[in-house]
C-alpha positions as a Python dict, from the first residue, in 0.01 Angstrom:
ca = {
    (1, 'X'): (0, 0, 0),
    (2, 'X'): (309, 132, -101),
    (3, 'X'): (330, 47, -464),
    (4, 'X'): (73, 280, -578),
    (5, 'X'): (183, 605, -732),
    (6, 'X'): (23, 956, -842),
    (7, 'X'): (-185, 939, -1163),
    (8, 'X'): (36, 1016, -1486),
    (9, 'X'): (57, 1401, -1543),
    (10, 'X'): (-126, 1380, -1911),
    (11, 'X'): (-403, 1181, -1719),
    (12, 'X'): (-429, 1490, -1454),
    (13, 'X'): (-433, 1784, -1698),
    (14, 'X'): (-700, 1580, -1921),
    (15, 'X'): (-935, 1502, -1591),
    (16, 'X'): (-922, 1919, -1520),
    (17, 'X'): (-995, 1989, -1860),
    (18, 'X'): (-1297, 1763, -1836),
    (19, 'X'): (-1410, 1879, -1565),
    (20, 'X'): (-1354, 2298, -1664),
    (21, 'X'): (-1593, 2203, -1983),
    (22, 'X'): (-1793, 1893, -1964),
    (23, 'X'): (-1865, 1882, -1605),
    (24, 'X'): (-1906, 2252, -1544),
    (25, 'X'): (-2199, 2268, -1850),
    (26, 'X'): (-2352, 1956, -1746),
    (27, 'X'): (-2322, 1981, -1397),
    (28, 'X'): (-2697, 1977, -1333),
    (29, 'X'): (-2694, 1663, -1499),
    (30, 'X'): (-2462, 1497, -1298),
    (31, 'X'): (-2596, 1612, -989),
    (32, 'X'): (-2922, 1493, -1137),
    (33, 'X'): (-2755, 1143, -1178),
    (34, 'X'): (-2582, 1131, -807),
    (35, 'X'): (-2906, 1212, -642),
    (36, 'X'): (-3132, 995, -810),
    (37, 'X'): (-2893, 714, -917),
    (38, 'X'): (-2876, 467, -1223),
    (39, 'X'): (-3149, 440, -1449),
    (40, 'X'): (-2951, 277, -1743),
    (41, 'X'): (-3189, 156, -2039),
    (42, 'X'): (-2937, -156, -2097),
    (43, 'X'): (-2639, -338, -2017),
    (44, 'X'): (-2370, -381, -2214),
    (45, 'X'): (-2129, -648, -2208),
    (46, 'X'): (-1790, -552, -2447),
    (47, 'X'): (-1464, -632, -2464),
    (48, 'X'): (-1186, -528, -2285),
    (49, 'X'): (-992, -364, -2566),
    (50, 'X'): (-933, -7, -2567),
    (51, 'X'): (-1009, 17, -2942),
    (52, 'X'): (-1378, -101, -2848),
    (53, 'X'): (-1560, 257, -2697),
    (54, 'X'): (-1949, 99, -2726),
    (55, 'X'): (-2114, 491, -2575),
    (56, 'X'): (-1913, 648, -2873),
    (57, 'X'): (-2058, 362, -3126),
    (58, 'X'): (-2424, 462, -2986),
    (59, 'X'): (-2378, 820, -2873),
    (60, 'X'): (-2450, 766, -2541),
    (61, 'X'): (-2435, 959, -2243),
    (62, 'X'): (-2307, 904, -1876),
    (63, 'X'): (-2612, 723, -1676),
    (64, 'X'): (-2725, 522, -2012),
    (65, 'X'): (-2550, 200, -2048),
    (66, 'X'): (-2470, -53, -1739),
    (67, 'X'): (-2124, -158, -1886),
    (68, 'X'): (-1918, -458, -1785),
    (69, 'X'): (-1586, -516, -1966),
    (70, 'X'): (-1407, -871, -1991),
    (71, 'X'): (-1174, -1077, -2220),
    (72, 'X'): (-1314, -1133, -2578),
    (73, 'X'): (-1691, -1005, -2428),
    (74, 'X'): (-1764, -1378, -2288),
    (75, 'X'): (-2071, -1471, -2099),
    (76, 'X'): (-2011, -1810, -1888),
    (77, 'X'): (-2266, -2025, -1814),
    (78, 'X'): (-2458, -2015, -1456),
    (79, 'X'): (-2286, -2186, -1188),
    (80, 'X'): (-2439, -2083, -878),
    (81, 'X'): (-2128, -2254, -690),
    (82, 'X'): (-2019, -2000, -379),
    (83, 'X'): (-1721, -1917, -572),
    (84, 'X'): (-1638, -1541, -719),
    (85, 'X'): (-1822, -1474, -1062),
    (86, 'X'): (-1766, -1116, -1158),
    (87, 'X'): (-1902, -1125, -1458),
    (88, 'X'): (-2202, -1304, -1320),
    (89, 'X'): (-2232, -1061, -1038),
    (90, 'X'): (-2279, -812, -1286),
    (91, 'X'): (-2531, -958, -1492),
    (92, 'X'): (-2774, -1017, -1185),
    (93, 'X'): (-2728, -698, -1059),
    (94, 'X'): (-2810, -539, -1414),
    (95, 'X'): (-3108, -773, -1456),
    (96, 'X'): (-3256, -817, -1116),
    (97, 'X'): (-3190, -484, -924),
    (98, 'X'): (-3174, -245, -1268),
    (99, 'X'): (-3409, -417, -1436),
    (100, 'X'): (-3256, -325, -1766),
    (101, 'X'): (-3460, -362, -2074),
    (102, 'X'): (-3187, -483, -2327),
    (103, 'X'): (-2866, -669, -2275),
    (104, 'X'): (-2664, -613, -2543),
    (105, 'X'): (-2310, -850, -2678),
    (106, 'X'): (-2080, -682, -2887),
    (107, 'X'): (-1785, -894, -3037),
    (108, 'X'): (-1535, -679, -3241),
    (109, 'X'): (-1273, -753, -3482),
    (110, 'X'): (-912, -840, -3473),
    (111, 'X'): (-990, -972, -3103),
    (112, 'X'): (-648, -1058, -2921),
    (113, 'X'): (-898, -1266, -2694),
    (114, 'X'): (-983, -1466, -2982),
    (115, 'X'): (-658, -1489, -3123),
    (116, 'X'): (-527, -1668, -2794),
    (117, 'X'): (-823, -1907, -2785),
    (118, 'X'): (-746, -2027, -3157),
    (119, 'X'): (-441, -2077, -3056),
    (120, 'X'): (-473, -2239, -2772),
    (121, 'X'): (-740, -2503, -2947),
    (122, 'X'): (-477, -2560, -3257),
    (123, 'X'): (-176, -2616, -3039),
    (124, 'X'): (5, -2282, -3115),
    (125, 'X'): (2, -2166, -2764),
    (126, 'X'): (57, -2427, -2537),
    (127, 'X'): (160, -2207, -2226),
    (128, 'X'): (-190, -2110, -2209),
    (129, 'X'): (-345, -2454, -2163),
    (130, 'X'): (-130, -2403, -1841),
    (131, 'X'): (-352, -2412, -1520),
    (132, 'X'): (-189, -2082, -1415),
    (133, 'X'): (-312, -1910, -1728),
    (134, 'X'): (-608, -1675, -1609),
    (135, 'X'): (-621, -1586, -1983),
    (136, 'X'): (-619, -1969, -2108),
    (137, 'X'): (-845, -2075, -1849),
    (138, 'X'): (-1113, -1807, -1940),
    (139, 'X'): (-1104, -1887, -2307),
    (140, 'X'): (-1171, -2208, -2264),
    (141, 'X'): (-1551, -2099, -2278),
    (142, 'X'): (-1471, -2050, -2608),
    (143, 'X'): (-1389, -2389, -2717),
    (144, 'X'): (-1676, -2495, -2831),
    (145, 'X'): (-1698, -2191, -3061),
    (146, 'X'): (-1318, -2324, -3204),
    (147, 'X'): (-1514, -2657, -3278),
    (148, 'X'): (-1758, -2528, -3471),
    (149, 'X'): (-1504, -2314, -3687),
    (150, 'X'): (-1206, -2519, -3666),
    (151, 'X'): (-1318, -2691, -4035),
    (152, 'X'): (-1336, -2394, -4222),
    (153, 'X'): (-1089, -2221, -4455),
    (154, 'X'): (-787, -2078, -4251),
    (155, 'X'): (-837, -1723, -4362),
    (156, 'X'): (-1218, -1733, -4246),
    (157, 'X'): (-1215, -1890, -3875),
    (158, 'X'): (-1082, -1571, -3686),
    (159, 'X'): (-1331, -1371, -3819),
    (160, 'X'): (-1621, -1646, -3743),
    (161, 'X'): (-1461, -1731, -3388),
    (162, 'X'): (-1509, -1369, -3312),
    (163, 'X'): (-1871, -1428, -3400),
    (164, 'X'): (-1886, -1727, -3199),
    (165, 'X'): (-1835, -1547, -2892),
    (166, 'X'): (-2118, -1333, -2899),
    (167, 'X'): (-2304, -1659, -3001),
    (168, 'X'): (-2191, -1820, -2721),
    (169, 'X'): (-2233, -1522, -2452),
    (170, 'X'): (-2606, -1539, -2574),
    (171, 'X'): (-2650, -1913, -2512),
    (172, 'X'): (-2478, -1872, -2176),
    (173, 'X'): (-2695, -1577, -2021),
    (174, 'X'): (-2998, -1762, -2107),
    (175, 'X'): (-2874, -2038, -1833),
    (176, 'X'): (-2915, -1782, -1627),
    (177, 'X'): (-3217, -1821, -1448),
    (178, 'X'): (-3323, -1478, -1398),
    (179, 'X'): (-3190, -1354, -1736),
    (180, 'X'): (-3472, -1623, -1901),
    (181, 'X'): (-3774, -1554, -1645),
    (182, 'X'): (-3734, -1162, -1781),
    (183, 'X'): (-3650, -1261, -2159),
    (184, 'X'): (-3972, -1504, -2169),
    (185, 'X'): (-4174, -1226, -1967),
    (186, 'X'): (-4086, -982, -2258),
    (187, 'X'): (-3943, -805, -2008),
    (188, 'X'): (-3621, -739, -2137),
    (189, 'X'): (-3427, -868, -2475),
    (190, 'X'): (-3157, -987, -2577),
    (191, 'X'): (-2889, -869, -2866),
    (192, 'X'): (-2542, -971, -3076),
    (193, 'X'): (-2320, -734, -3241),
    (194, 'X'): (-2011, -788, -3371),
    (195, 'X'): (-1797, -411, -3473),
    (196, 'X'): (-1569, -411, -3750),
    (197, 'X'): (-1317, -151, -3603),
    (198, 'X'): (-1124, -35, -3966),
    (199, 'X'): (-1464, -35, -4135),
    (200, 'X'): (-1699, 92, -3879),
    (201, 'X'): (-1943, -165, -3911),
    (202, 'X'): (-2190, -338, -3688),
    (203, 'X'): (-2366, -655, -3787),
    (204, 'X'): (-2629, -786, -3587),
    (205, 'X'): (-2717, -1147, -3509),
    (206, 'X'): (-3008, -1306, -3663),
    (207, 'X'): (-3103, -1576, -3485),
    (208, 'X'): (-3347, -1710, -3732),
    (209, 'X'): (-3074, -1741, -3955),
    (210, 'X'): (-2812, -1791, -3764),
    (211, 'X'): (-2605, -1564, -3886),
    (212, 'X'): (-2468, -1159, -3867),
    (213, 'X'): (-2626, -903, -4103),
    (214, 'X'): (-2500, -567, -4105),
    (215, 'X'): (-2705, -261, -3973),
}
């Protein structure tokens, strides 16, 4: 493949600091984690943006949280179709071979994700209705979320779209037939956050009141 190049030279000299420090006073540990493998206590499912960093939020270490990364943190809904479901793929191999005990959405503010789906649904961005969007086409889980926002004040339906994603993403995985047989077994539980990234907050989803209280 001739396209591919060296790694950037800041990347480099920040990998062989990592490894002079981190690695070298932890190396037991890591050993630790490539002979015995994985363990991780839950699966996380977060956006891709680089302002979202969920094992700084929580303090975690390496071998702790089963991650998966996608557009605006969405969950579809099972479709056990023969086709190529990454995010899917994930999920069951979290759940069923893992066996994690939490899977955990977290939504975030200012959410370009988000941003693209509103507006997509209000008209504002009609190249991504295009069929050749991979962007539009993805955040069309969302529409249903856009529905359910679309009536309230301008100012307030980014901010409760966001919300509606990790709403949604919880509806979704419990389609999933494996994700409800370990749910209703109390085997493993489910959880929305949503992370306000100027304030540092995290609110977590109530589902008894349908709403996101902060923690």
């Amino acid at each position: 493949m001739r396209h591919a190049r060296p790694l950037p030279n800041y990347l480099v000299q920040r990998y062989h600091g990592w490894k002079a420090t981190t690695w070298t006073e932890n190396r037991a540990w890591y050993r630790r984690l490539a002979e015995e493998g994985q363990r991780p206590r839950a699966m996380v499912i977060s956006c891709c943006d680089s302002r979202v960093h969920v094992t700084s939020i929580f303090g975690a270490d390496q071998g702790e949280f089963f991650i998966h990364r996608n557009i605006a943190n969405l969950v579809p809904p099972y479709a056990p179709d023969g086709e190529q479901h990454g995010t899917s793929a994930t999920i069951e191999y979290a759940v069923s071979t893992l066996k994690v005990a939490h899977l955990i959405v977290v939504g975030h503010s200012s959410c370009g994700g988000v941003q693209g789906c509103h507006d997509m649904c209000s008209g504002a961005a009609p190249e991504l209705e295009e069929k050749s969007s991979f962007v539009g086409r993805w955040m069309d889980l969302l529409r249903p979320g856009y529905d359910r926002v679309k009536d309230l004040p301008e100012a307030e339906q980014l901010r409760a779209l966001e919300r509606e994603a990790v709403v949604i993403s919880l509806e979704n995985l419990m389609t999933f037939p494996f994700v409800r047989a370990a749910v209703e077994a109390e085997e493993m539980t489910l959880h929305g956050l949503w992370n306000d990234i100027a304030g540092g907050g995290l609110d977590c989803y109530d589902p008894a009141t349908g709403s996101f209280v902060p923690i």
